[in-house]
Short mmCIF file of C-alpha atoms and ligand atoms in Angstrom, two decimals:
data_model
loop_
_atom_site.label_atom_id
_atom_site.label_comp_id
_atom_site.label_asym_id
_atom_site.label_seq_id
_atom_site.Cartn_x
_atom_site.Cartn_y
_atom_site.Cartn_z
CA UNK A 1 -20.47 26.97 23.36
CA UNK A 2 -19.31 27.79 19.86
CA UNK A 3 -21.78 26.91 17.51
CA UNK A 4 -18.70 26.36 15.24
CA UNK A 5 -14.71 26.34 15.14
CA UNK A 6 -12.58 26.70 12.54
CA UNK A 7 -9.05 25.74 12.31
CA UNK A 8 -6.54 27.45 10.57
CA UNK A 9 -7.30 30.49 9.07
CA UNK A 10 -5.77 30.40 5.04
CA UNK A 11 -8.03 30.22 1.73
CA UNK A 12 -10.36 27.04 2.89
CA UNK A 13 -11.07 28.86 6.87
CA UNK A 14 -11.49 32.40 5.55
CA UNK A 15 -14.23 31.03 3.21
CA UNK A 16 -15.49 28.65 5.65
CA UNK A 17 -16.17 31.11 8.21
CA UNK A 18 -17.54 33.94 5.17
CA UNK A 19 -20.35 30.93 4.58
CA UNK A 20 -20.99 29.76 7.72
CA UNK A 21 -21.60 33.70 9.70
CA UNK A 22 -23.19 34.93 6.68
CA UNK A 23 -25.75 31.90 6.55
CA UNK A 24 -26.58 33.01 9.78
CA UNK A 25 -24.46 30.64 12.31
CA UNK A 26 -24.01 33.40 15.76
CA UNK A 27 -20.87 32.10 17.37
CA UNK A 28 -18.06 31.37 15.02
CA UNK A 29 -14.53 31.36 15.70
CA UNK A 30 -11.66 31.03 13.74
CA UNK A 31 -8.33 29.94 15.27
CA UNK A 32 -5.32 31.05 13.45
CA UNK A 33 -2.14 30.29 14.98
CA UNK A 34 -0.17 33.02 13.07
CA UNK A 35 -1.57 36.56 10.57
CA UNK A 36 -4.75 35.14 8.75
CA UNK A 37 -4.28 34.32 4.97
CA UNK A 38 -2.67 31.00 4.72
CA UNK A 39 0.33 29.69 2.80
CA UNK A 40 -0.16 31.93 0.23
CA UNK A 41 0.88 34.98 1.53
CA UNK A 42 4.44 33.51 1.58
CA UNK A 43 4.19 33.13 -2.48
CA UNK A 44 5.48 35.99 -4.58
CA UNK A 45 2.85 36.06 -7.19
CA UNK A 46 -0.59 34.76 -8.04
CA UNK A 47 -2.25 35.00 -11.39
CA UNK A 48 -4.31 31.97 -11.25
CA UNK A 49 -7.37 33.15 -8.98
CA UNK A 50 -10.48 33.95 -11.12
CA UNK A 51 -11.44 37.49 -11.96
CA UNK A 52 -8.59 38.87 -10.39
CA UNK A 53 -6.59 39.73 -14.03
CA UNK A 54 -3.35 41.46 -12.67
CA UNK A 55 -0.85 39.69 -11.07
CA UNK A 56 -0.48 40.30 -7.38
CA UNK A 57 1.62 39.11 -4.26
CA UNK A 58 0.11 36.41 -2.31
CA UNK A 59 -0.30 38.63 1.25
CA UNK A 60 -2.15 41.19 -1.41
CA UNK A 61 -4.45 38.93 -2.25
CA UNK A 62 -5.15 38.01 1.10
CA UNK A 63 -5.19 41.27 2.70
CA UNK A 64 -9.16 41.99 2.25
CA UNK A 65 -10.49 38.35 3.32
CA UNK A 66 -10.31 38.49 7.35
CA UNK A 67 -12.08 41.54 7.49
CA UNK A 68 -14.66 40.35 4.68
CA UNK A 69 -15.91 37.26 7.05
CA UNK A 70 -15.29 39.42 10.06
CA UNK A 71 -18.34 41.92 8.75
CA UNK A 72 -20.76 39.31 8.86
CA UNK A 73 -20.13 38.08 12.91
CA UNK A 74 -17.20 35.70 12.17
CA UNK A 75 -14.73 35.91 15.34
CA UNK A 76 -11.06 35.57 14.89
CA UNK A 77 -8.77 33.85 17.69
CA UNK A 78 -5.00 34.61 17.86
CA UNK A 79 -4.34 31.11 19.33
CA UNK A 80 -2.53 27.26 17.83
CA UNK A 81 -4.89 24.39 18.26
CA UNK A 82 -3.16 21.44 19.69
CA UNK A 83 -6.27 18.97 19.45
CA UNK A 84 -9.61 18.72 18.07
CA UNK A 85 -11.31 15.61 20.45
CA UNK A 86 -15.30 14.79 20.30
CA UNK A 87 -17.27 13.99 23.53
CA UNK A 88 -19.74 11.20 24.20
CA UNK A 89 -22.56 13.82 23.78
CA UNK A 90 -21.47 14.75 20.54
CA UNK A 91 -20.02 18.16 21.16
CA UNK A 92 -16.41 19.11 20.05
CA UNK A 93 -13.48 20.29 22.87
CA UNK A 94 -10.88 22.66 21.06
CA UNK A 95 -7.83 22.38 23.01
CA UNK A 96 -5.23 25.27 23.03
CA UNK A 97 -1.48 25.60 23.87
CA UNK A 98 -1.24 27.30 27.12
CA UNK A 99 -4.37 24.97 28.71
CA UNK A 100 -6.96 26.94 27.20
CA UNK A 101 -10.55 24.93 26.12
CA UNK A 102 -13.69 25.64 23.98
CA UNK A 103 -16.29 23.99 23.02
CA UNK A 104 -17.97 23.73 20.22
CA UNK A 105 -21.11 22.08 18.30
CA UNK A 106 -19.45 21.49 14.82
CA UNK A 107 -15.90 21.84 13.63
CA UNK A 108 -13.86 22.37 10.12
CA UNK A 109 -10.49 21.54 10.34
CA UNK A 110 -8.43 23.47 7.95
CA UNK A 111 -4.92 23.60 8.73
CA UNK A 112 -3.33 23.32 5.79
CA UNK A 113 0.27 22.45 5.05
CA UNK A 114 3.99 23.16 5.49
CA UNK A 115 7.15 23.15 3.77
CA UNK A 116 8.93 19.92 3.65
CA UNK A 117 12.20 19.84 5.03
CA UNK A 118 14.88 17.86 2.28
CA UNK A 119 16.59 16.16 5.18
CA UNK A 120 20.30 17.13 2.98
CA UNK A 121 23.30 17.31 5.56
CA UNK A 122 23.59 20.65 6.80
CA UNK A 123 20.32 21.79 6.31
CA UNK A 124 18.84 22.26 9.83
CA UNK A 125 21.91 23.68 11.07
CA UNK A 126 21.39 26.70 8.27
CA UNK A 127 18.32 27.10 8.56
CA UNK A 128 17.57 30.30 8.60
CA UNK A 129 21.24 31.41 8.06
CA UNK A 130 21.29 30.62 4.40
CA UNK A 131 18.87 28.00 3.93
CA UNK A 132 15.33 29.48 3.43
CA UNK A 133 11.55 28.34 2.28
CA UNK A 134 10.12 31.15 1.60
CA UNK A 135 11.82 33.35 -1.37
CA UNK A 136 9.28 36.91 -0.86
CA UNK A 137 11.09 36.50 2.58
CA UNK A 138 14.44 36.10 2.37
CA UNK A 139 15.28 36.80 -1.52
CA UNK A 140 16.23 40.49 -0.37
CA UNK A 141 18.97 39.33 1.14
CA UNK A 142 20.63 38.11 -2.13
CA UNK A 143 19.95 40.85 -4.01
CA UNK A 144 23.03 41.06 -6.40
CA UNK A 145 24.41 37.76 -5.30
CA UNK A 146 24.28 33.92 -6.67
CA UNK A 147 21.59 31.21 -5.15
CA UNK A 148 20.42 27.81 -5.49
CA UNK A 149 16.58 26.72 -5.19
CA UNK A 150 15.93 23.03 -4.88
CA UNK A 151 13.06 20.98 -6.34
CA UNK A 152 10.83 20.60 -9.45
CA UNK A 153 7.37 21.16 -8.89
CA UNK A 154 5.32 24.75 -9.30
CA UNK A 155 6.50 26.45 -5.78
CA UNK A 156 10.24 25.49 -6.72
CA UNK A 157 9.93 27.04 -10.55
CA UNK A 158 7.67 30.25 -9.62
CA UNK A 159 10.27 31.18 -6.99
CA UNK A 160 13.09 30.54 -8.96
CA UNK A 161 11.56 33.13 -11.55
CA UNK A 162 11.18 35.36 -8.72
CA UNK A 163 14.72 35.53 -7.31
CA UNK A 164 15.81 35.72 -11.17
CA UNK A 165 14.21 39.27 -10.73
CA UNK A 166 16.33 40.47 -7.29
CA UNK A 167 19.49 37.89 -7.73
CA UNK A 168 22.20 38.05 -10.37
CA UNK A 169 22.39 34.09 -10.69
CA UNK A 170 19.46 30.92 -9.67
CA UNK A 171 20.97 27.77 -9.69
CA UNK A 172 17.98 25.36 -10.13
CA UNK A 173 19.11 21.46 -8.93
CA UNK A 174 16.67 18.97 -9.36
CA UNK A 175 17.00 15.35 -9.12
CA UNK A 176 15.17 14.49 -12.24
CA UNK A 177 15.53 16.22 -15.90
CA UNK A 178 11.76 16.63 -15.72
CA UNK A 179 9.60 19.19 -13.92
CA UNK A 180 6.36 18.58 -12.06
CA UNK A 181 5.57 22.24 -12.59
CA UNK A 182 3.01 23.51 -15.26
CA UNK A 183 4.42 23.74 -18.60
CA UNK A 184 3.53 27.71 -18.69
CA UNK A 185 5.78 27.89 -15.71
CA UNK A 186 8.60 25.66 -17.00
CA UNK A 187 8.66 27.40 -20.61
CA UNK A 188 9.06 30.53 -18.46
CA UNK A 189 11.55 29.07 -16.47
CA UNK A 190 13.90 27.80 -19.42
CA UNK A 191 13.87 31.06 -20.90
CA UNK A 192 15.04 33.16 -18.31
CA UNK A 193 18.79 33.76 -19.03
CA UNK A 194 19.96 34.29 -15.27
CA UNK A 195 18.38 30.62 -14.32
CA UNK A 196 20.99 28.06 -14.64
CA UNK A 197 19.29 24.35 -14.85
CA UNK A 198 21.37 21.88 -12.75
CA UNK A 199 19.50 18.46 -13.51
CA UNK A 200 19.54 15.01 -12.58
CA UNK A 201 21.65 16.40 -9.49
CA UNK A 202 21.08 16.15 -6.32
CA UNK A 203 22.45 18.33 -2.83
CA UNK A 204 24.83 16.23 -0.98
CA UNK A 205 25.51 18.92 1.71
CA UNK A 206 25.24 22.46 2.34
CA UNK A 207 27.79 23.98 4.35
CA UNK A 208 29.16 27.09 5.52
CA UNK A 209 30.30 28.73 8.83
CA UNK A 210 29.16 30.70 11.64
CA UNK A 211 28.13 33.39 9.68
CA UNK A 212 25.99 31.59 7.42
CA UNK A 213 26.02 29.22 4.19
CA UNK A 214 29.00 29.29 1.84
CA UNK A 215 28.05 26.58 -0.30
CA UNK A 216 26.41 23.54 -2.01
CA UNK A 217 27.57 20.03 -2.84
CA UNK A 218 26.03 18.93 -5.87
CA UNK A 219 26.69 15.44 -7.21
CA UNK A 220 24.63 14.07 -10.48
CA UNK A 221 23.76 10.66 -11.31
CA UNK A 222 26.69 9.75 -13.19
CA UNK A 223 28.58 10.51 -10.16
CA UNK A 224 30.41 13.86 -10.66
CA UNK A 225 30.69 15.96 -8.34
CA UNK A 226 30.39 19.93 -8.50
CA UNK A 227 30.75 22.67 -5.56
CA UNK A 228 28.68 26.38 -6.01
CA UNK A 229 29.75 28.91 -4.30
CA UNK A 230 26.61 30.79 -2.83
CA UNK A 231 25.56 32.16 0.56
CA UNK A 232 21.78 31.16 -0.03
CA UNK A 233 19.89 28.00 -0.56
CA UNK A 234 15.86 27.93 -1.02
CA UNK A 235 14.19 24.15 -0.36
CA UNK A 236 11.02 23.83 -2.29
CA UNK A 237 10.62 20.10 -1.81
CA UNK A 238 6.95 19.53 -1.34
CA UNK A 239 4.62 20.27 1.86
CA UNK A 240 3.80 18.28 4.48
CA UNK A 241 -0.15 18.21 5.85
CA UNK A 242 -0.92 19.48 9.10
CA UNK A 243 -2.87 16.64 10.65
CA UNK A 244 -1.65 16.90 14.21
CA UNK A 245 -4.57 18.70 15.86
CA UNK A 246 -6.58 15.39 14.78
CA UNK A 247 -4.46 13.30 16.68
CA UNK A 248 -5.98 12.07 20.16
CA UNK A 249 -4.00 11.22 23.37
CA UNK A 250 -4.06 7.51 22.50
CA UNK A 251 -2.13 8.56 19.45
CA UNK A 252 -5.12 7.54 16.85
CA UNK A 253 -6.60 10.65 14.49
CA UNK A 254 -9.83 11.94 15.52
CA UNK A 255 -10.85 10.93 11.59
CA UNK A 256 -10.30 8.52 8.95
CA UNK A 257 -6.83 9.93 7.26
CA UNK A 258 -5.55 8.44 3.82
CA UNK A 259 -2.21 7.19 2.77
CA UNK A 260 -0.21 10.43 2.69
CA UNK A 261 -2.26 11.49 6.36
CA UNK A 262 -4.51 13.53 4.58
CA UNK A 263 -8.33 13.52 5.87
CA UNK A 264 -10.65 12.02 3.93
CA UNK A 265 -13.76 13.39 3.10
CA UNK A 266 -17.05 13.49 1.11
CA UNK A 267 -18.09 15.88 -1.65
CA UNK A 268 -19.53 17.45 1.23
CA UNK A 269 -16.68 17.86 2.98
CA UNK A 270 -17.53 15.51 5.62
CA UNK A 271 -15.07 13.65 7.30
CA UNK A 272 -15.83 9.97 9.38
CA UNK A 273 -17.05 11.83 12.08
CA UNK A 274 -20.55 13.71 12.46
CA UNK A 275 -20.14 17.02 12.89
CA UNK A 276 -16.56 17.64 11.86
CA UNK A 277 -15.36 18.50 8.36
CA UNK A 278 -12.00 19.13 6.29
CA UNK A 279 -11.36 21.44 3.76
CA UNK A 280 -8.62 23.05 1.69
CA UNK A 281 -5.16 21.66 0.96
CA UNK A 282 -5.39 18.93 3.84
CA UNK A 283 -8.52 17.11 2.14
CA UNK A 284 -7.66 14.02 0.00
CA UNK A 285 -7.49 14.62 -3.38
CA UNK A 286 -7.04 18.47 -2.80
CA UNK A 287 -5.84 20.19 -6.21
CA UNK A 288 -3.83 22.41 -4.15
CA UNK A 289 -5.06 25.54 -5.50
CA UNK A 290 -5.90 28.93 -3.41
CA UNK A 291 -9.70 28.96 -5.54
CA UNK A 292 -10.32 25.26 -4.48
CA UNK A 293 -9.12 25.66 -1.19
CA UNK A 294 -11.97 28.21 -1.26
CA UNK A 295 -14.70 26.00 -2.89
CA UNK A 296 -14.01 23.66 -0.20
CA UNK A 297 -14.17 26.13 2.76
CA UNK A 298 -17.41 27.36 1.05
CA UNK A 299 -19.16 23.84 0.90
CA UNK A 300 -17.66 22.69 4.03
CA UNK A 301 -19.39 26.12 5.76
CA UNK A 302 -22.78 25.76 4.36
CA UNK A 303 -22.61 21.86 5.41
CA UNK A 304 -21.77 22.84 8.82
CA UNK A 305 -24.70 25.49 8.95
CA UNK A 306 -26.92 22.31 8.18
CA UNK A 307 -25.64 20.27 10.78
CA UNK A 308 -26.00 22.74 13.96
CA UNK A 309 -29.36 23.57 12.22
CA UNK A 310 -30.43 20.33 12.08
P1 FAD B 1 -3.18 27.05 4.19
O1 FAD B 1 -3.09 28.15 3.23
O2 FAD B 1 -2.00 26.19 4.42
O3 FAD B 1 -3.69 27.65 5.57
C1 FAD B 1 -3.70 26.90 6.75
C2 FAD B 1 -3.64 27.83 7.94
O4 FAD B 1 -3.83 27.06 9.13
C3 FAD B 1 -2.32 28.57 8.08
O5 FAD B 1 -2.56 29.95 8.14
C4 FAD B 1 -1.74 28.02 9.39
O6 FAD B 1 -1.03 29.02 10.12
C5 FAD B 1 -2.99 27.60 10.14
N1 FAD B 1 -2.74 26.54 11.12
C6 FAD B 1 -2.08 25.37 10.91
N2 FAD B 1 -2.07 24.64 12.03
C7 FAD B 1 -2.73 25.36 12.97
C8 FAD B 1 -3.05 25.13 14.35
N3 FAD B 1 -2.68 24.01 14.97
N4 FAD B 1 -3.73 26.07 15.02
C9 FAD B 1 -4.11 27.22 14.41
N5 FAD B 1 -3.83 27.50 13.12
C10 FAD B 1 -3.16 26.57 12.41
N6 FAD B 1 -2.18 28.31 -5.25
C11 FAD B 1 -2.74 28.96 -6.30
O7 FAD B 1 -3.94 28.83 -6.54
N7 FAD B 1 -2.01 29.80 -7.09
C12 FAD B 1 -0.71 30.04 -6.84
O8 FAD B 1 -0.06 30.82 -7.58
C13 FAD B 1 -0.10 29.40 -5.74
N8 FAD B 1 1.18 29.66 -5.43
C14 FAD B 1 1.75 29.10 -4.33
C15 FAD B 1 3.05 29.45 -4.00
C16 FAD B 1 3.63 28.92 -2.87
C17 FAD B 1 5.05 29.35 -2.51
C18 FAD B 1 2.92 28.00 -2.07
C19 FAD B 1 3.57 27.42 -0.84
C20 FAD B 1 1.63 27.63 -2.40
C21 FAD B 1 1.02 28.18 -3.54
N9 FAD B 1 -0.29 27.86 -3.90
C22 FAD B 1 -0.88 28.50 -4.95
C23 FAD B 1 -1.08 26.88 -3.14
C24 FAD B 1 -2.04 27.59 -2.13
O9 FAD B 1 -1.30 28.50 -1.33
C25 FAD B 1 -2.73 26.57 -1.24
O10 FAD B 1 -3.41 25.63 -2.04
C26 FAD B 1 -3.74 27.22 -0.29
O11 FAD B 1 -3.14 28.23 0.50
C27 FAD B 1 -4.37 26.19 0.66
O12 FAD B 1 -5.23 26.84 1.53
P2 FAD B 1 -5.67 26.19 2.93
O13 FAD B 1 -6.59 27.17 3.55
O14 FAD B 1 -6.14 24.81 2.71
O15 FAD B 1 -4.34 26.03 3.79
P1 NAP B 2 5.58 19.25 -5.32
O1 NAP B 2 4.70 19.49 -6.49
O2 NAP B 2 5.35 18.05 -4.49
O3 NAP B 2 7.09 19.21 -5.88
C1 NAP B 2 8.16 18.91 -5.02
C2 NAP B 2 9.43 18.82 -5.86
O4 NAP B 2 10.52 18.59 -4.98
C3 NAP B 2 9.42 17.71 -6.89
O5 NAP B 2 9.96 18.15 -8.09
C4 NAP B 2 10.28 16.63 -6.23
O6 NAP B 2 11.02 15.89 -7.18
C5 NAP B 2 11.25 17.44 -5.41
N1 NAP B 2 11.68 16.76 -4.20
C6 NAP B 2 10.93 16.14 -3.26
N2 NAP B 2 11.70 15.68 -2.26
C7 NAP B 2 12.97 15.98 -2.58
C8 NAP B 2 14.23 15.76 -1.93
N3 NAP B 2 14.31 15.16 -0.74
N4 NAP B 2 15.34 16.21 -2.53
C9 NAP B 2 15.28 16.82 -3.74
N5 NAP B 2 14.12 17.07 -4.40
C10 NAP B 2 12.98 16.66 -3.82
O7 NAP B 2 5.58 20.49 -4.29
P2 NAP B 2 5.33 22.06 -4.53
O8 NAP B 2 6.06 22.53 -5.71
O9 NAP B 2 5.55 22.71 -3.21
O10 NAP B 2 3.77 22.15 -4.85
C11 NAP B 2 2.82 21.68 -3.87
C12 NAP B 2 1.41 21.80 -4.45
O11 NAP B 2 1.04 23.19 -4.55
C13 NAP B 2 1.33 21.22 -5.86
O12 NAP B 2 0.10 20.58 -6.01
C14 NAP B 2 1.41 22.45 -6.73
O13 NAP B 2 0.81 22.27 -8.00
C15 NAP B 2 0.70 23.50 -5.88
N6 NAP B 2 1.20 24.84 -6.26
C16 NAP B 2 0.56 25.46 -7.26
C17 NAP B 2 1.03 26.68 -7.73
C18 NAP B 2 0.30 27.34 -8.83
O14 NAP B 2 -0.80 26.95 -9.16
N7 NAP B 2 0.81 28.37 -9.48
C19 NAP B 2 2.17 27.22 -7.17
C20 NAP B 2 2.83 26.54 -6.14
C21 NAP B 2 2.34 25.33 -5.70
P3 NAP B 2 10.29 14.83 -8.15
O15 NAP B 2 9.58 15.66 -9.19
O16 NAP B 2 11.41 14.04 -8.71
O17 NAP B 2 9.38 14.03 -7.28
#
């Protein structure tokens, strides 16, 4: 029996695992569906995480951590969780795609969060063909050409900045006239000459053929209607939380979850249930932030040392 699983393995399970195997827990596994490092490694730049002065790319920054908590005894599992459940005797089952089972005395569930779809006509159908979340992925392809990023919080300004650099034209639509984003990030954003600002606009349809996108529909709120010509669209429309593993056969989470299905927990990271804790971008009240993600996987590992030591 593990004497602890972690779940996901971005900012919040790296650090979780670091804390818990260096305390001195012996059998700790962390189950990362996909390469360690978390949402961030999808994000062009960084230049918010303490100490670390230059600018880097997100899968940089990550690059060191895995083999960091991996030193100190932490195990790493290839594998996607598809449920966290707790027995009568108080012990945790880890259930696995593929039928696979572990058990385990304490958990911390840190899985994070994924790009929101927008739900605009045309966009599952492109997906992938034109339509894109991730701009250090796919902005190669555009190099030289015109594209349109949706949305008007940090993630849809940074990577707008960041195509500006491999794209001749961004054509930023958002559906209000002002940004969620930081104001260092918006300043930077109004000042670049190859962003065009589309505002109080929103995408009607994106459409295109078998060989990809050809195009936007853009209507704004006074009704008129405008049609760009590009072959790439990037949706930066908020993230969903990953909540699913919680969720137990009688369709009820494992935990108590707040409005938005996010898991509530104490300063301690504790969740409603002994034993099991949340960290990192899926917490309540998470600031969303690669160094708090961190803090949290930090507090939630020393808190689950406690608890199998106790
Ligand atoms: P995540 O990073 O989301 O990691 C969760 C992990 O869990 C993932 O690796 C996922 O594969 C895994 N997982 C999910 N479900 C399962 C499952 N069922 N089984 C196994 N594994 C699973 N923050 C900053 O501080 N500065 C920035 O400049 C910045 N820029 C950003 C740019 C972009 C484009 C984005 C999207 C985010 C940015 N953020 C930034 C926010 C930051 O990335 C997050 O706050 C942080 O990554 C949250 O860490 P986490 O460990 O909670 O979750
Ligand atoms: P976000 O802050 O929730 O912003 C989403 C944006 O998309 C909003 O501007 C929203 O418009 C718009 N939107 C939502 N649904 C839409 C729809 N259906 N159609 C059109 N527009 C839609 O999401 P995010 O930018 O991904 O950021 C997520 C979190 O990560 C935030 O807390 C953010 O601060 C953090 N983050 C931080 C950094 C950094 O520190 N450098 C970088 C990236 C992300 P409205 O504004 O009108 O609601």
């Amino acid at each position: 029996m593990l004497d602890l699983a972690i779940i996901g393995g971005g900012p919040a399970g790296l650090t979780a695992g670091l804390y818990a195997s260096r305390g001195g827990l012996q059998n700790v596994t962390m189950f990362e569906k996909g390469m360690p490092g978390g949402q961030i490694t999808g994000s062009s730049e960084i230049e918010n995480y303490p100490g670390v002065s230059e600018v880097m790319s997100g899968l940089d920054m990550m690059q060191n951590w895995p083999e960091q908590c991996m030193r100190f005894g932490m195990k790493h599992s290839m594998e996607e969780v598809s449920r966290v459940s707790k027995r009568d005797d108080g012990t945790f089952e880890i259930s696995m795609l593929g039928d696979k089972m572990v058990e385990a005395k304490s958990v911390i569930v840190c899985t994070g969060s994924t790009p929101r779809r927008s739900g605009i006509k045309g966009e599952d159908k492109f997906f992938g063909r034109g339509v894109s979340t991730c701009a250090t992925c796919d902005g190669f392809f555009y190099k030289d050409k015109e594209v349109a990023v949706l949305g008007g919080g940090d993630t849809a300004l940074e990577e707008a900045l960041y195509l500006a650099n491999i794209c001749s034209k961004v054509h930023l639509v958002h559906r209000r006239d002002e940004f969620r984003a930081s104001p260092v990030t918006v300043k930077k954003v109004k000042e670049n000459k190859k962003i065009e600002l589309i505002l109080n606009s929103v995408i009607d349809e994106i459409y295109g053929d078998n060989s990809g996108v050809n195009g936007v529909k853009i209507s704004d709120k006074q009704g008129n209607k405008r049609d760009l010509a590009v072959p790439g669209i990037f949706v930066f429309v908020g993230m969903n939380v990953n909540n699913e593993v919680l969720m137990q056969e009688d369709g009820k989470p494992l935990c108590d979850l707040g409005s938005n299905g996010n898991v509530v927990v104490d300063l301690k990271m504790k969740t409603s249930v002994a034993g099991l804790f949340g960290a990192g971008d899926l917490r309540i009240d998470a600031s969303k932030q690669v160094v708090c993600a961190a803090g949290d996987g930090a507090t939630a590992g020393i808190q689950a040392l406690e608890y199998v030591n106790d």
